[in-house]
JSON list of C-alpha atoms in Angstrom, two decimals:
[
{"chain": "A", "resi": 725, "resn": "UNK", "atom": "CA", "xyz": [-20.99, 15.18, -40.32]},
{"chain": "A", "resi": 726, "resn": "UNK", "atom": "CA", "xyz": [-20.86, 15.30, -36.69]},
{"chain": "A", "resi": 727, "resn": "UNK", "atom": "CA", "xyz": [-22.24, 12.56, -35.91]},
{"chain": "A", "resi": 728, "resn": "UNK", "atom": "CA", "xyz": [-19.74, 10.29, -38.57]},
{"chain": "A", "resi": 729, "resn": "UNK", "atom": "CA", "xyz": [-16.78, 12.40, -36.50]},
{"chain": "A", "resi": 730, "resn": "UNK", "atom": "CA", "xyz": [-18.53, 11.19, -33.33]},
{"chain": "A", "resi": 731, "resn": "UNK", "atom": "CA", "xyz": [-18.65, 7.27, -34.66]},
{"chain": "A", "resi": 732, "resn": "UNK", "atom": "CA", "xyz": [-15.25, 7.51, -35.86]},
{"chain": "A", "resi": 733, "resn": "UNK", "atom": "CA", "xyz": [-13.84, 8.84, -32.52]},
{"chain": "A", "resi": 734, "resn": "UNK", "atom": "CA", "xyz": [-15.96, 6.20, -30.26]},
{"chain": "A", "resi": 735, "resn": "UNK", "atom": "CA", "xyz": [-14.56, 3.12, -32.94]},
{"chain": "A", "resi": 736, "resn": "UNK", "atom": "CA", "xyz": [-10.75, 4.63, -32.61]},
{"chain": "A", "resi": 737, "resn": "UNK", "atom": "CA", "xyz": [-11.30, 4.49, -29.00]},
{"chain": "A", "resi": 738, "resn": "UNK", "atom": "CA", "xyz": [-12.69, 1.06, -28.76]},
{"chain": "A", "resi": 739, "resn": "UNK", "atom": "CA", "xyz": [-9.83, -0.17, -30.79]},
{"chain": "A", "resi": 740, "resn": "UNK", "atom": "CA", "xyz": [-7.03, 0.99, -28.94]},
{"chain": "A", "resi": 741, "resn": "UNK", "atom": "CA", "xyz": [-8.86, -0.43, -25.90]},
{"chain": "A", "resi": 742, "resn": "UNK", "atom": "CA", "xyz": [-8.59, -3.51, -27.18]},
{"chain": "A", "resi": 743, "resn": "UNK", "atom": "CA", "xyz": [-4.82, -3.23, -28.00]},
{"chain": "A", "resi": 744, "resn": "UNK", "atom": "CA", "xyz": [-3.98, -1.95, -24.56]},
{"chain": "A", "resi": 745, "resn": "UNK", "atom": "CA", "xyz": [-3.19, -5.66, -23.31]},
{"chain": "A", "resi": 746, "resn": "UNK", "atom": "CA", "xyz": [0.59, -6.84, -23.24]},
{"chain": "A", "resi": 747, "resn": "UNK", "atom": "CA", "xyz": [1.85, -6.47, -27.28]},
{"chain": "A", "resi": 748, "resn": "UNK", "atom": "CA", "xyz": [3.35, -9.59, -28.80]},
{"chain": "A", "resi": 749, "resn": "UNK", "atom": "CA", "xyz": [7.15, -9.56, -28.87]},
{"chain": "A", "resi": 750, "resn": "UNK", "atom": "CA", "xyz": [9.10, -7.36, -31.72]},
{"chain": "A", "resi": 751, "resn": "UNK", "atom": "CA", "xyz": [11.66, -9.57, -31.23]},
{"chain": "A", "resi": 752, "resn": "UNK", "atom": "CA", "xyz": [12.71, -13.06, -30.65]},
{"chain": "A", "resi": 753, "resn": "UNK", "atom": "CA", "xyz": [13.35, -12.31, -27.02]},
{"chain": "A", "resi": 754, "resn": "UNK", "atom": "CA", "xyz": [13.88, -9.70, -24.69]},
{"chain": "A", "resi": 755, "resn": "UNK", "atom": "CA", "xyz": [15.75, -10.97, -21.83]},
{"chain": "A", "resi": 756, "resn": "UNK", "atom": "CA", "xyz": [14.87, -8.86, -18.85]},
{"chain": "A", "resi": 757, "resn": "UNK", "atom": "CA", "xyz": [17.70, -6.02, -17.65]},
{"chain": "A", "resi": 758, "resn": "UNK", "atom": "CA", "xyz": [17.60, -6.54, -13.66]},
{"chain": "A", "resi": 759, "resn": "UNK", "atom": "CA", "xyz": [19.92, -3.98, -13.17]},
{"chain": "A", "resi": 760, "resn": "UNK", "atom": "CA", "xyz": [18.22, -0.94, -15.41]},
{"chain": "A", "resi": 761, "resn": "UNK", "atom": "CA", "xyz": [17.29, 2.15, -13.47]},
{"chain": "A", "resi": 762, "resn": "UNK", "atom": "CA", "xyz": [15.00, 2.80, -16.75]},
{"chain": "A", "resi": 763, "resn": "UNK", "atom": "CA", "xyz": [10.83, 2.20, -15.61]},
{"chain": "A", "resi": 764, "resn": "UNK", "atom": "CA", "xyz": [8.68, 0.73, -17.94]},
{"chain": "A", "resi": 765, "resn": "UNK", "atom": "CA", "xyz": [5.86, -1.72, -18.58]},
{"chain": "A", "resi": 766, "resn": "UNK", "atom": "CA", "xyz": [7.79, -4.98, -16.81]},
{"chain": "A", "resi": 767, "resn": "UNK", "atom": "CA", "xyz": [11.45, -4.97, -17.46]},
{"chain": "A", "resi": 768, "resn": "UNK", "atom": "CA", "xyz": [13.90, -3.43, -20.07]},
{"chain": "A", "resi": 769, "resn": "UNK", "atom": "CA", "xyz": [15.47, -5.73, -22.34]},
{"chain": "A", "resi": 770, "resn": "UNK", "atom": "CA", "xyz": [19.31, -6.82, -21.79]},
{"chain": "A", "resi": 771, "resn": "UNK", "atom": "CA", "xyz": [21.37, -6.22, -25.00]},
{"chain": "A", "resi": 772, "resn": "UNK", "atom": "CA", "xyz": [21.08, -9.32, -27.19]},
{"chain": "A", "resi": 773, "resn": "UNK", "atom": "CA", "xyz": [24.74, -9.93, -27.09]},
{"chain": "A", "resi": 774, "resn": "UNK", "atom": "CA", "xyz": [25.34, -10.33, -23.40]},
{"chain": "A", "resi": 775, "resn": "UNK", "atom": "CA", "xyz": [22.20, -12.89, -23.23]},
{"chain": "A", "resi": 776, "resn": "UNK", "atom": "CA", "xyz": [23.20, -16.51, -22.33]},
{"chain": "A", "resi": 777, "resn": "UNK", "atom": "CA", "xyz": [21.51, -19.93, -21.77]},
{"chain": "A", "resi": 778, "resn": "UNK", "atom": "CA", "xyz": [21.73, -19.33, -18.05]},
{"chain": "A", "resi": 779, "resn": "UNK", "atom": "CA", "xyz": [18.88, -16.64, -18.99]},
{"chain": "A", "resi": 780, "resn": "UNK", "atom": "CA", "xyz": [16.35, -19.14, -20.27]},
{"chain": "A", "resi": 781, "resn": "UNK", "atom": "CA", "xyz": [17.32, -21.48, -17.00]},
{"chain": "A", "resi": 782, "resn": "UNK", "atom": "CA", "xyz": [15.49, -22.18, -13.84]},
{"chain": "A", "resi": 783, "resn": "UNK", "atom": "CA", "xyz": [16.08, -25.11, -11.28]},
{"chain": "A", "resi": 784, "resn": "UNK", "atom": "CA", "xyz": [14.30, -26.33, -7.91]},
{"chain": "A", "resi": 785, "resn": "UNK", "atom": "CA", "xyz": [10.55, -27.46, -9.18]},
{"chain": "A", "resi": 786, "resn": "UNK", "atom": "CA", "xyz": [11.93, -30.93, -8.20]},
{"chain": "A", "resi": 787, "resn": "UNK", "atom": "CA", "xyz": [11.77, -29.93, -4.55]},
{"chain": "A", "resi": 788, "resn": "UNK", "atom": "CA", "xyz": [8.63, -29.97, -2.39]},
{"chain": "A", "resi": 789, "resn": "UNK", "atom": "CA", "xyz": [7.59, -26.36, -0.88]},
{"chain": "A", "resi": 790, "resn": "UNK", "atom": "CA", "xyz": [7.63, -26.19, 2.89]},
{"chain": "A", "resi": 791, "resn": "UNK", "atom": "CA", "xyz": [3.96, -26.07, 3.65]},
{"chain": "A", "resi": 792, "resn": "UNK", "atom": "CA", "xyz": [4.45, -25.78, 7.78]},
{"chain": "A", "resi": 793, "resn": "UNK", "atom": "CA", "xyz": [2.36, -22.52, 7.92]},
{"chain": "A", "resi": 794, "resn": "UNK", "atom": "CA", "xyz": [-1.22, -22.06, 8.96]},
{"chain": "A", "resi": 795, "resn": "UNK", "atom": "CA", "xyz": [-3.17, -21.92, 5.48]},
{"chain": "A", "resi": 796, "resn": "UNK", "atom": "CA", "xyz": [-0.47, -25.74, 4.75]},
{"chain": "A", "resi": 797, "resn": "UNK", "atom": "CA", "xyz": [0.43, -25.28, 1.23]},
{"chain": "A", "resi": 798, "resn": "UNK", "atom": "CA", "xyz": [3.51, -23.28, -0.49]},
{"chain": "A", "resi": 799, "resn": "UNK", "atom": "CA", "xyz": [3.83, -21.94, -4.23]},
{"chain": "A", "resi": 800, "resn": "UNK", "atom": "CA", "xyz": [6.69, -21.67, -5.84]},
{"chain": "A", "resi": 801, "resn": "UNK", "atom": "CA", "xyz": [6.70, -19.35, -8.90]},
{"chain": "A", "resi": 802, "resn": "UNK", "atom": "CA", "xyz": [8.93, -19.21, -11.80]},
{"chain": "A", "resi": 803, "resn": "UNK", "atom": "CA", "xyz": [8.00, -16.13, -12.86]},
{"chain": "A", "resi": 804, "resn": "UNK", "atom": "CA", "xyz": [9.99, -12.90, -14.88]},
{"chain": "A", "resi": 805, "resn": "UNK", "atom": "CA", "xyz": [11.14, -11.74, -11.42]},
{"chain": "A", "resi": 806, "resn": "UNK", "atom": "CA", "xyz": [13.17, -15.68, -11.13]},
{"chain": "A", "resi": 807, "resn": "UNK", "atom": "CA", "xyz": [13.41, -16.19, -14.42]},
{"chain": "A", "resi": 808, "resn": "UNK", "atom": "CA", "xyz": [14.49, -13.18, -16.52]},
{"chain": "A", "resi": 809, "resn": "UNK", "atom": "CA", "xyz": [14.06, -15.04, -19.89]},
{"chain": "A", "resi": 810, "resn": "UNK", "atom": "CA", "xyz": [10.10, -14.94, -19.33]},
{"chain": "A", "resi": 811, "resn": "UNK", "atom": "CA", "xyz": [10.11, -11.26, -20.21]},
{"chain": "A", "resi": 812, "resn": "UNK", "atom": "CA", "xyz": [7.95, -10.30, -22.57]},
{"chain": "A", "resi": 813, "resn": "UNK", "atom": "CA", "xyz": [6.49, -13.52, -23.44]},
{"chain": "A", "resi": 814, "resn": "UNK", "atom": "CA", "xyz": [3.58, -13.57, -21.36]},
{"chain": "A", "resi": 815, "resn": "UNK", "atom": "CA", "xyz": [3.54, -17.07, -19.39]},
{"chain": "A", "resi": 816, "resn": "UNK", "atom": "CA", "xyz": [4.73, -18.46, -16.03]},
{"chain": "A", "resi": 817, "resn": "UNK", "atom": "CA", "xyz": [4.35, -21.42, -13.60]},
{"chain": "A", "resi": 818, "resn": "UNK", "atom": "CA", "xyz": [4.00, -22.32, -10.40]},
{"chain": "A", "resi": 819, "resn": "UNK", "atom": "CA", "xyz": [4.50, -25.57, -8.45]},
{"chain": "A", "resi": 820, "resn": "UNK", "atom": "CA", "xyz": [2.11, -25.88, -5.65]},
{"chain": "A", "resi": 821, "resn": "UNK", "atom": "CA", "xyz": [2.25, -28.11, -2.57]},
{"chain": "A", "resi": 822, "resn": "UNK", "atom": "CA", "xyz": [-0.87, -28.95, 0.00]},
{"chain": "A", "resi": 823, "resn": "UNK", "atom": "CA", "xyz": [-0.25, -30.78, 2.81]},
{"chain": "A", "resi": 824, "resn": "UNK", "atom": "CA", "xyz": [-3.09, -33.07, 4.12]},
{"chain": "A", "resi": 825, "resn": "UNK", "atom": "CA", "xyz": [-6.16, -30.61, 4.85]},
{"chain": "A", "resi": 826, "resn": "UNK", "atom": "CA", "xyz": [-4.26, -27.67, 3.32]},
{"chain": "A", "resi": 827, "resn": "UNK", "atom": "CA", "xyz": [-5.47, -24.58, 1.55]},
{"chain": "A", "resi": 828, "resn": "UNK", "atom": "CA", "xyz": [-4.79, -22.57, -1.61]},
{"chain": "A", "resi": 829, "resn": "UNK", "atom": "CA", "xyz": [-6.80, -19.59, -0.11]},
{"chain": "A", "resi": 830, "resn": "UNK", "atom": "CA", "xyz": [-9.28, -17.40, -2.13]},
{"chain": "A", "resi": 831, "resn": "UNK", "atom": "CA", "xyz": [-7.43, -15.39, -4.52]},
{"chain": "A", "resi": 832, "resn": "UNK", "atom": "CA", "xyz": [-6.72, -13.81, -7.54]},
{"chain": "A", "resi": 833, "resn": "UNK", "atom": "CA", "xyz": [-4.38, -13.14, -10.65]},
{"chain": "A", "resi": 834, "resn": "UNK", "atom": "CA", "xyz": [-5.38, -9.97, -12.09]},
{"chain": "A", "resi": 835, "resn": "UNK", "atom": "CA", "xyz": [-3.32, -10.15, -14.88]},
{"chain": "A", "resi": 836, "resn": "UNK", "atom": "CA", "xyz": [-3.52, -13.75, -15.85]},
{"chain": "A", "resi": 837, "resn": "UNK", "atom": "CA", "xyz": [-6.10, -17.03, -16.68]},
{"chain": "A", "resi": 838, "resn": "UNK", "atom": "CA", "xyz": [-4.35, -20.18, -14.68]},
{"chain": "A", "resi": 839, "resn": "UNK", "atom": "CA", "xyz": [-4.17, -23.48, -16.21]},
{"chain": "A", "resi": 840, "resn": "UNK", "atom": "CA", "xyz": [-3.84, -26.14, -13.09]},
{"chain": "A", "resi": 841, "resn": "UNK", "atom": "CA", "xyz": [-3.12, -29.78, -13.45]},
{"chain": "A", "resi": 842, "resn": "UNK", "atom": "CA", "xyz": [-2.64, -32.32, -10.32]},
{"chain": "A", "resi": 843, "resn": "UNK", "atom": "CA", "xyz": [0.60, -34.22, -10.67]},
{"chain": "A", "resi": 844, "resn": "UNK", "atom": "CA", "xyz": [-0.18, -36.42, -6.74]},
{"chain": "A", "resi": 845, "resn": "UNK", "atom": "CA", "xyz": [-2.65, -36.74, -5.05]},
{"chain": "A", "resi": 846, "resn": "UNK", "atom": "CA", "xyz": [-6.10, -34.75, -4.99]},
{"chain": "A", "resi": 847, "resn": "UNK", "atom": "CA", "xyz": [-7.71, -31.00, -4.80]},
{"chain": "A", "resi": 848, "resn": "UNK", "atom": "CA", "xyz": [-11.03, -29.31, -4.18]},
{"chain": "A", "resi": 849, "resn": "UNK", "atom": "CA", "xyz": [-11.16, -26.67, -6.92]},
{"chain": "A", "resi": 850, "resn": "UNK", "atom": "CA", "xyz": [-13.29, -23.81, -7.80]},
{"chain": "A", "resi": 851, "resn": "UNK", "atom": "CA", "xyz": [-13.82, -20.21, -9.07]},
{"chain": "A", "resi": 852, "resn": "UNK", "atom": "CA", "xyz": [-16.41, -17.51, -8.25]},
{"chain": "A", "resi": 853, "resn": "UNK", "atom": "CA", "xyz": [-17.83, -15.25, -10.95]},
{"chain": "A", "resi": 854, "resn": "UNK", "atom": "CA", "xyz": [-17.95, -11.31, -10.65]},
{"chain": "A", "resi": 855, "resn": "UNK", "atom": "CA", "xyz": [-20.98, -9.85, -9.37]},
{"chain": "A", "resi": 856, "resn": "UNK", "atom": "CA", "xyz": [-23.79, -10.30, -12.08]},
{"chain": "A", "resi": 857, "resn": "UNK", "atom": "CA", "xyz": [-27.27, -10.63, -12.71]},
{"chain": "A", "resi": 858, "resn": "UNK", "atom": "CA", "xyz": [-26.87, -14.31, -11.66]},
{"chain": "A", "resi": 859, "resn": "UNK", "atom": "CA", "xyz": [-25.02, -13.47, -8.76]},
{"chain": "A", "resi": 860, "resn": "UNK", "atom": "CA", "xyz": [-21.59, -14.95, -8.14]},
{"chain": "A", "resi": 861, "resn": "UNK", "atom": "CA", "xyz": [-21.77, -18.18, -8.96]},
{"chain": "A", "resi": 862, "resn": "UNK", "atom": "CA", "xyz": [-19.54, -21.06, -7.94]},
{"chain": "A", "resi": 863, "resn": "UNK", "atom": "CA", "xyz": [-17.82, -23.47, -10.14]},
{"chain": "A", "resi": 864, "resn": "UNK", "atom": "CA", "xyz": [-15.69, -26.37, -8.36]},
{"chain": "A", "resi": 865, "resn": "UNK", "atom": "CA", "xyz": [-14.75, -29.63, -9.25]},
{"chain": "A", "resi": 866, "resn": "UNK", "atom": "CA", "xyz": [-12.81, -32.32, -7.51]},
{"chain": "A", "resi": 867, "resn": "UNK", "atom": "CA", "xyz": [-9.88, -33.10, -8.82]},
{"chain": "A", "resi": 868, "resn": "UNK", "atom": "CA", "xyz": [-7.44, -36.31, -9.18]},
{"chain": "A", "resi": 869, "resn": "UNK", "atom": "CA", "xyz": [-3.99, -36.83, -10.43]},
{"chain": "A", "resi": 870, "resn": "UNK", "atom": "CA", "xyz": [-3.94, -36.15, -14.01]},
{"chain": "A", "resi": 871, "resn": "UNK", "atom": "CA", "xyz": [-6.96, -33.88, -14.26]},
{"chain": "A", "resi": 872, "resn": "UNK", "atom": "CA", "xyz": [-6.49, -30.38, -15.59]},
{"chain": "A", "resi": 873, "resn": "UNK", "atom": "CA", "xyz": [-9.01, -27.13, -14.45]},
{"chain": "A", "resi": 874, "resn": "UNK", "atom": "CA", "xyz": [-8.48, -23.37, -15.63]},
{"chain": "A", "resi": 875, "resn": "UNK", "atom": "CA", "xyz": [-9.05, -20.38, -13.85]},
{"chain": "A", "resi": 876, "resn": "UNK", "atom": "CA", "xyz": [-9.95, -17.39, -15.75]},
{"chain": "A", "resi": 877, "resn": "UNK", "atom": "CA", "xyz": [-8.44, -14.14, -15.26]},
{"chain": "A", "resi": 878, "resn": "UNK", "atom": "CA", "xyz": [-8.76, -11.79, -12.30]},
{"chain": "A", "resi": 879, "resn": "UNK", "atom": "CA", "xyz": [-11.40, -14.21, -10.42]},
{"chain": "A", "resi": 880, "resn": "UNK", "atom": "CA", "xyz": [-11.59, -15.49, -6.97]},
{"chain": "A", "resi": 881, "resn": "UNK", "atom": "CA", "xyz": [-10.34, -19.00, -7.59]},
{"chain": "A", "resi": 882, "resn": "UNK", "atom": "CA", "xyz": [-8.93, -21.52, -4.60]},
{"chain": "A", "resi": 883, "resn": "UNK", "atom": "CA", "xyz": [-7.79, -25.12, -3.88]},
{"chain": "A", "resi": 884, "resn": "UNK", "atom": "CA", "xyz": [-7.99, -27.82, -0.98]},
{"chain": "A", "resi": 885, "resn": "UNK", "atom": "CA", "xyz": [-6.71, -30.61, -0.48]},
{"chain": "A", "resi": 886, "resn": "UNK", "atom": "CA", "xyz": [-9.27, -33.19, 1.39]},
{"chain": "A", "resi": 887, "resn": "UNK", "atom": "CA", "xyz": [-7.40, -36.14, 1.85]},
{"chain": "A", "resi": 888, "resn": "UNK", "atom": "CA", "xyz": [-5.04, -37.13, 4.43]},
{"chain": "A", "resi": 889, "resn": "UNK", "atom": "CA", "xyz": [-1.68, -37.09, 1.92]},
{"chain": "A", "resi": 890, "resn": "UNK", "atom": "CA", "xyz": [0.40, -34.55, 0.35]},
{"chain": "A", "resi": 891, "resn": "UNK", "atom": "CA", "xyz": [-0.48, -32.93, -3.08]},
{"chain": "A", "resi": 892, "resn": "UNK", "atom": "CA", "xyz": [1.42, -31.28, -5.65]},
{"chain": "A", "resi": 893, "resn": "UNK", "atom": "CA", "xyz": [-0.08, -29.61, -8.82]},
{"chain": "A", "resi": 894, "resn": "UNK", "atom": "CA", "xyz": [1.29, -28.06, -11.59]},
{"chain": "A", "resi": 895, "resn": "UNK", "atom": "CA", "xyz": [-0.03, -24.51, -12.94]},
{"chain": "A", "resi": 896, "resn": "UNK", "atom": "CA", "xyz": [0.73, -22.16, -15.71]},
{"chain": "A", "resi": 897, "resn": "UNK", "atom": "CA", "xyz": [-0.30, -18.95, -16.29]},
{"chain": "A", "resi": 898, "resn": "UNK", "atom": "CA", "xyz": [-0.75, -16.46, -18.83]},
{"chain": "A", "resi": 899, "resn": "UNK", "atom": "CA", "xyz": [1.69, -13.47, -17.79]},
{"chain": "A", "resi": 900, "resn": "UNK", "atom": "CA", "xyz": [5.18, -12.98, -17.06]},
{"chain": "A", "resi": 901, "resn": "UNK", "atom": "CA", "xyz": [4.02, -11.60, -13.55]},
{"chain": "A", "resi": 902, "resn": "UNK", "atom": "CA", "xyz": [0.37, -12.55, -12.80]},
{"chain": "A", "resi": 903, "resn": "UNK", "atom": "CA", "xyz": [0.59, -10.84, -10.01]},
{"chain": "A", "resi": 904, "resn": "UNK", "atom": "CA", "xyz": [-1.29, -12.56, -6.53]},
{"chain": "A", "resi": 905, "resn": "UNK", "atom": "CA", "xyz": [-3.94, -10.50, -4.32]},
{"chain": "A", "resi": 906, "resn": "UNK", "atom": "CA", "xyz": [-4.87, -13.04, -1.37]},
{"chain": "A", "resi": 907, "resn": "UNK", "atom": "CA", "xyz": [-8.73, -12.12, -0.39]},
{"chain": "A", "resi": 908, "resn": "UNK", "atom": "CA", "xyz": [-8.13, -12.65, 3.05]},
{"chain": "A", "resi": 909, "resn": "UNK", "atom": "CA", "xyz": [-4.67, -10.91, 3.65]},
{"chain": "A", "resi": 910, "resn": "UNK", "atom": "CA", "xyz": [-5.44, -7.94, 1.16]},
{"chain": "A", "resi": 911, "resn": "UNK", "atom": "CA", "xyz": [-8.60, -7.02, 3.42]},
{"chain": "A", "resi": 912, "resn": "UNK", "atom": "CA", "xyz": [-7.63, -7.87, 6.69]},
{"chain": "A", "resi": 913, "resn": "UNK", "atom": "CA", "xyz": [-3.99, -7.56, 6.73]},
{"chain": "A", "resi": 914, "resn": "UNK", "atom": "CA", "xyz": [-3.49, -4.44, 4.52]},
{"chain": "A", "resi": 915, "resn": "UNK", "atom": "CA", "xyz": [-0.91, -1.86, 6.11]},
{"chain": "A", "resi": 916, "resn": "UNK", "atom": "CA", "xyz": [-2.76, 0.73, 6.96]},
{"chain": "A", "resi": 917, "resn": "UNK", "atom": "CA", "xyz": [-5.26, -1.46, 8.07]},
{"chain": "A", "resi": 918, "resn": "UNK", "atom": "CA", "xyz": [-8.56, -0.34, 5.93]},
{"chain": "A", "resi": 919, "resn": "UNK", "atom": "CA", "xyz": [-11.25, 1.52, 8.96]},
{"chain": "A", "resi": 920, "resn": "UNK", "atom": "CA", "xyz": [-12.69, -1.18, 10.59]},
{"chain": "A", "resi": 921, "resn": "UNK", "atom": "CA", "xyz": [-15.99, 0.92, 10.57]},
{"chain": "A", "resi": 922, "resn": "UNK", "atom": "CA", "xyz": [-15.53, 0.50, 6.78]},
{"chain": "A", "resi": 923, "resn": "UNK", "atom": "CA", "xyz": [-15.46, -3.19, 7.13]},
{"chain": "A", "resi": 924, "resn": "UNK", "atom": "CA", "xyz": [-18.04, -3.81, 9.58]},
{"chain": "A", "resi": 925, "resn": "UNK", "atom": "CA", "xyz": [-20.67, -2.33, 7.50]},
{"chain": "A", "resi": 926, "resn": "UNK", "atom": "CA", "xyz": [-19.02, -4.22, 4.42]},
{"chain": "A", "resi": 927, "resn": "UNK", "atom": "CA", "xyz": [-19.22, -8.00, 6.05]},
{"chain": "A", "resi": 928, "resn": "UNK", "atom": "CA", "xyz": [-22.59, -6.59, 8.33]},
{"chain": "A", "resi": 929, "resn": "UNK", "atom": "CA", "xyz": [-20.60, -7.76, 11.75]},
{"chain": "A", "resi": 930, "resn": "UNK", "atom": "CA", "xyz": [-19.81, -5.92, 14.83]},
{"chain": "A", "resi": 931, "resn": "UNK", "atom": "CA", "xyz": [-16.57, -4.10, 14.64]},
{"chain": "A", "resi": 932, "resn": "UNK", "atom": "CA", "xyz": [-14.88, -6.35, 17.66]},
{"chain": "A", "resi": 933, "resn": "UNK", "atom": "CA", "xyz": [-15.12, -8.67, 15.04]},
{"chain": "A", "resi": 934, "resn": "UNK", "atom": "CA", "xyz": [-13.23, -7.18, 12.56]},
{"chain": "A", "resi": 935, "resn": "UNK", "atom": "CA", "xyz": [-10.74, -6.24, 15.71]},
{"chain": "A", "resi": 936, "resn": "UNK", "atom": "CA", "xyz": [-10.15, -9.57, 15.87]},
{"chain": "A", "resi": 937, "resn": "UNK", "atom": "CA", "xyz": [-9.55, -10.38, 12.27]},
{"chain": "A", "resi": 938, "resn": "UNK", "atom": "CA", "xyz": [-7.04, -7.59, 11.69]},
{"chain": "A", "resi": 939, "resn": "UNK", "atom": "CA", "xyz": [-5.15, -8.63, 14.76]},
{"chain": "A", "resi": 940, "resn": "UNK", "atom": "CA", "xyz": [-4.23, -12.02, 13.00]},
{"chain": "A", "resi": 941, "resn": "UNK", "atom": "CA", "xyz": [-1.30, -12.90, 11.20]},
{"chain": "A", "resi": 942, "resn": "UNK", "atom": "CA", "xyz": [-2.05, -13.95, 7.99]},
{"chain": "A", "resi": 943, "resn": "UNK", "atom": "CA", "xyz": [-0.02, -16.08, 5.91]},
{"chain": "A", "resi": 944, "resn": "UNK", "atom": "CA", "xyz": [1.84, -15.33, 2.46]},
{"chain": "A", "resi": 945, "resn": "UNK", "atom": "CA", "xyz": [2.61, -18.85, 1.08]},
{"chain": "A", "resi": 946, "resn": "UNK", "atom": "CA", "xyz": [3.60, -17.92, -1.96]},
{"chain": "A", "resi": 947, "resn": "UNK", "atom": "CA", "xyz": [7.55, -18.53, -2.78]}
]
């Protein structure tokens, strides 16, 4: 007996582990409420009867990102926080201009796969698997206008443009706010700066080193 009490516990558990991702809607939408002082899980819903067209409406994709910063690319998100429409429905996009020789740095979307397709020009692509047996492999592809690569969620993922003209790409994503954690800027730039005796041992350099890289300014080009 205790051990069919024991199995039923452990499969409860593993089902409501595997419900604990975003539900589906209840509703046919649930425009988010900006100005709500309520906190939950992403944004309360507006009521129904004060919800226009203006809250399914974005603008400004048409226009090219300015991309004069040090990594040379800019994303522009249309995301629940721009668009309040999105909430609950669990997808966003982003518009993303390179200029020549410019960088997408290592990231990651913890709560979202990316779908990425290049609409000019071309990109250096790839993901990096989490630690594993196999180690953390690299997947990259290059690709050229038309071409479509995904991303799945919560890995280190990146793109560059090679060439010596401007890019744009198109990419959706699988949450109202995938949320962006920059390798780079989360590690060296975080505020407090993480102990660079931490680090040193981490990266197995001296800690003038890691000095050096926390002194930096590193770039947010995200929009």
């Amino acid at each position: 007996m205790a051990a069919k009490i024991l199995l039923i516990a452990l499969l409860a558990m593993a089902s409501s582990l595997a419900m604990a991702s975003d539900p589906s809607p209840l509703q046919d939408f649930c425009v988010a409420d900006k100005n709500s002082k309520v906190l939950v899980n992403g944004f309360v819903c507006k009521d129904p009867k004060q919800v226009t067209a203006e809250d399914f409406f974005s603008m400004g994709l048409d226009k090219a990102g300015n991309t004069e910063n040090k990594v040379g690319s800019m994303v522009t998100a249309v995301n629940v926080n721009k668009l309040v429409g999105l909430n609950t429905l669990g997808i966003s996009m982003v518009r993303i201009d390179y200029a020549p020789k410019g960088l997408n740095p290592p990231h990651t979307h913890p709560r979202a796969t990316e779908i990425l397709t290049v609409i000019e020009g071309q990109l250096l692509v790839g993901f990096v698997t989490s630690n594993s047996d196999d180690g953390n492999r690299l997947f990259t592809k290059m690709l050229k206008k038309g071409d479509v690569f995904v991303f799945p969620e919560g890995l280190i993922h990146f793109q560059f443009n090679p060439g010596n003209c401007n890019t744009i790409a198109i990419g959706a994503l699988s949450s109202q706010n995938p949320g962006t954690i920059t390798i780079a800027n989360a590690v060296f730039g975080s505020k407090p700066p993480i102990s660079d005796d931490v680090l040193a041992k981490a990266f197995q350099v001296d800690k003038n080193t890691i000095d050096w890289l926390q002194a930096q300014f590193w770039t947010d080009n995200n929009n």
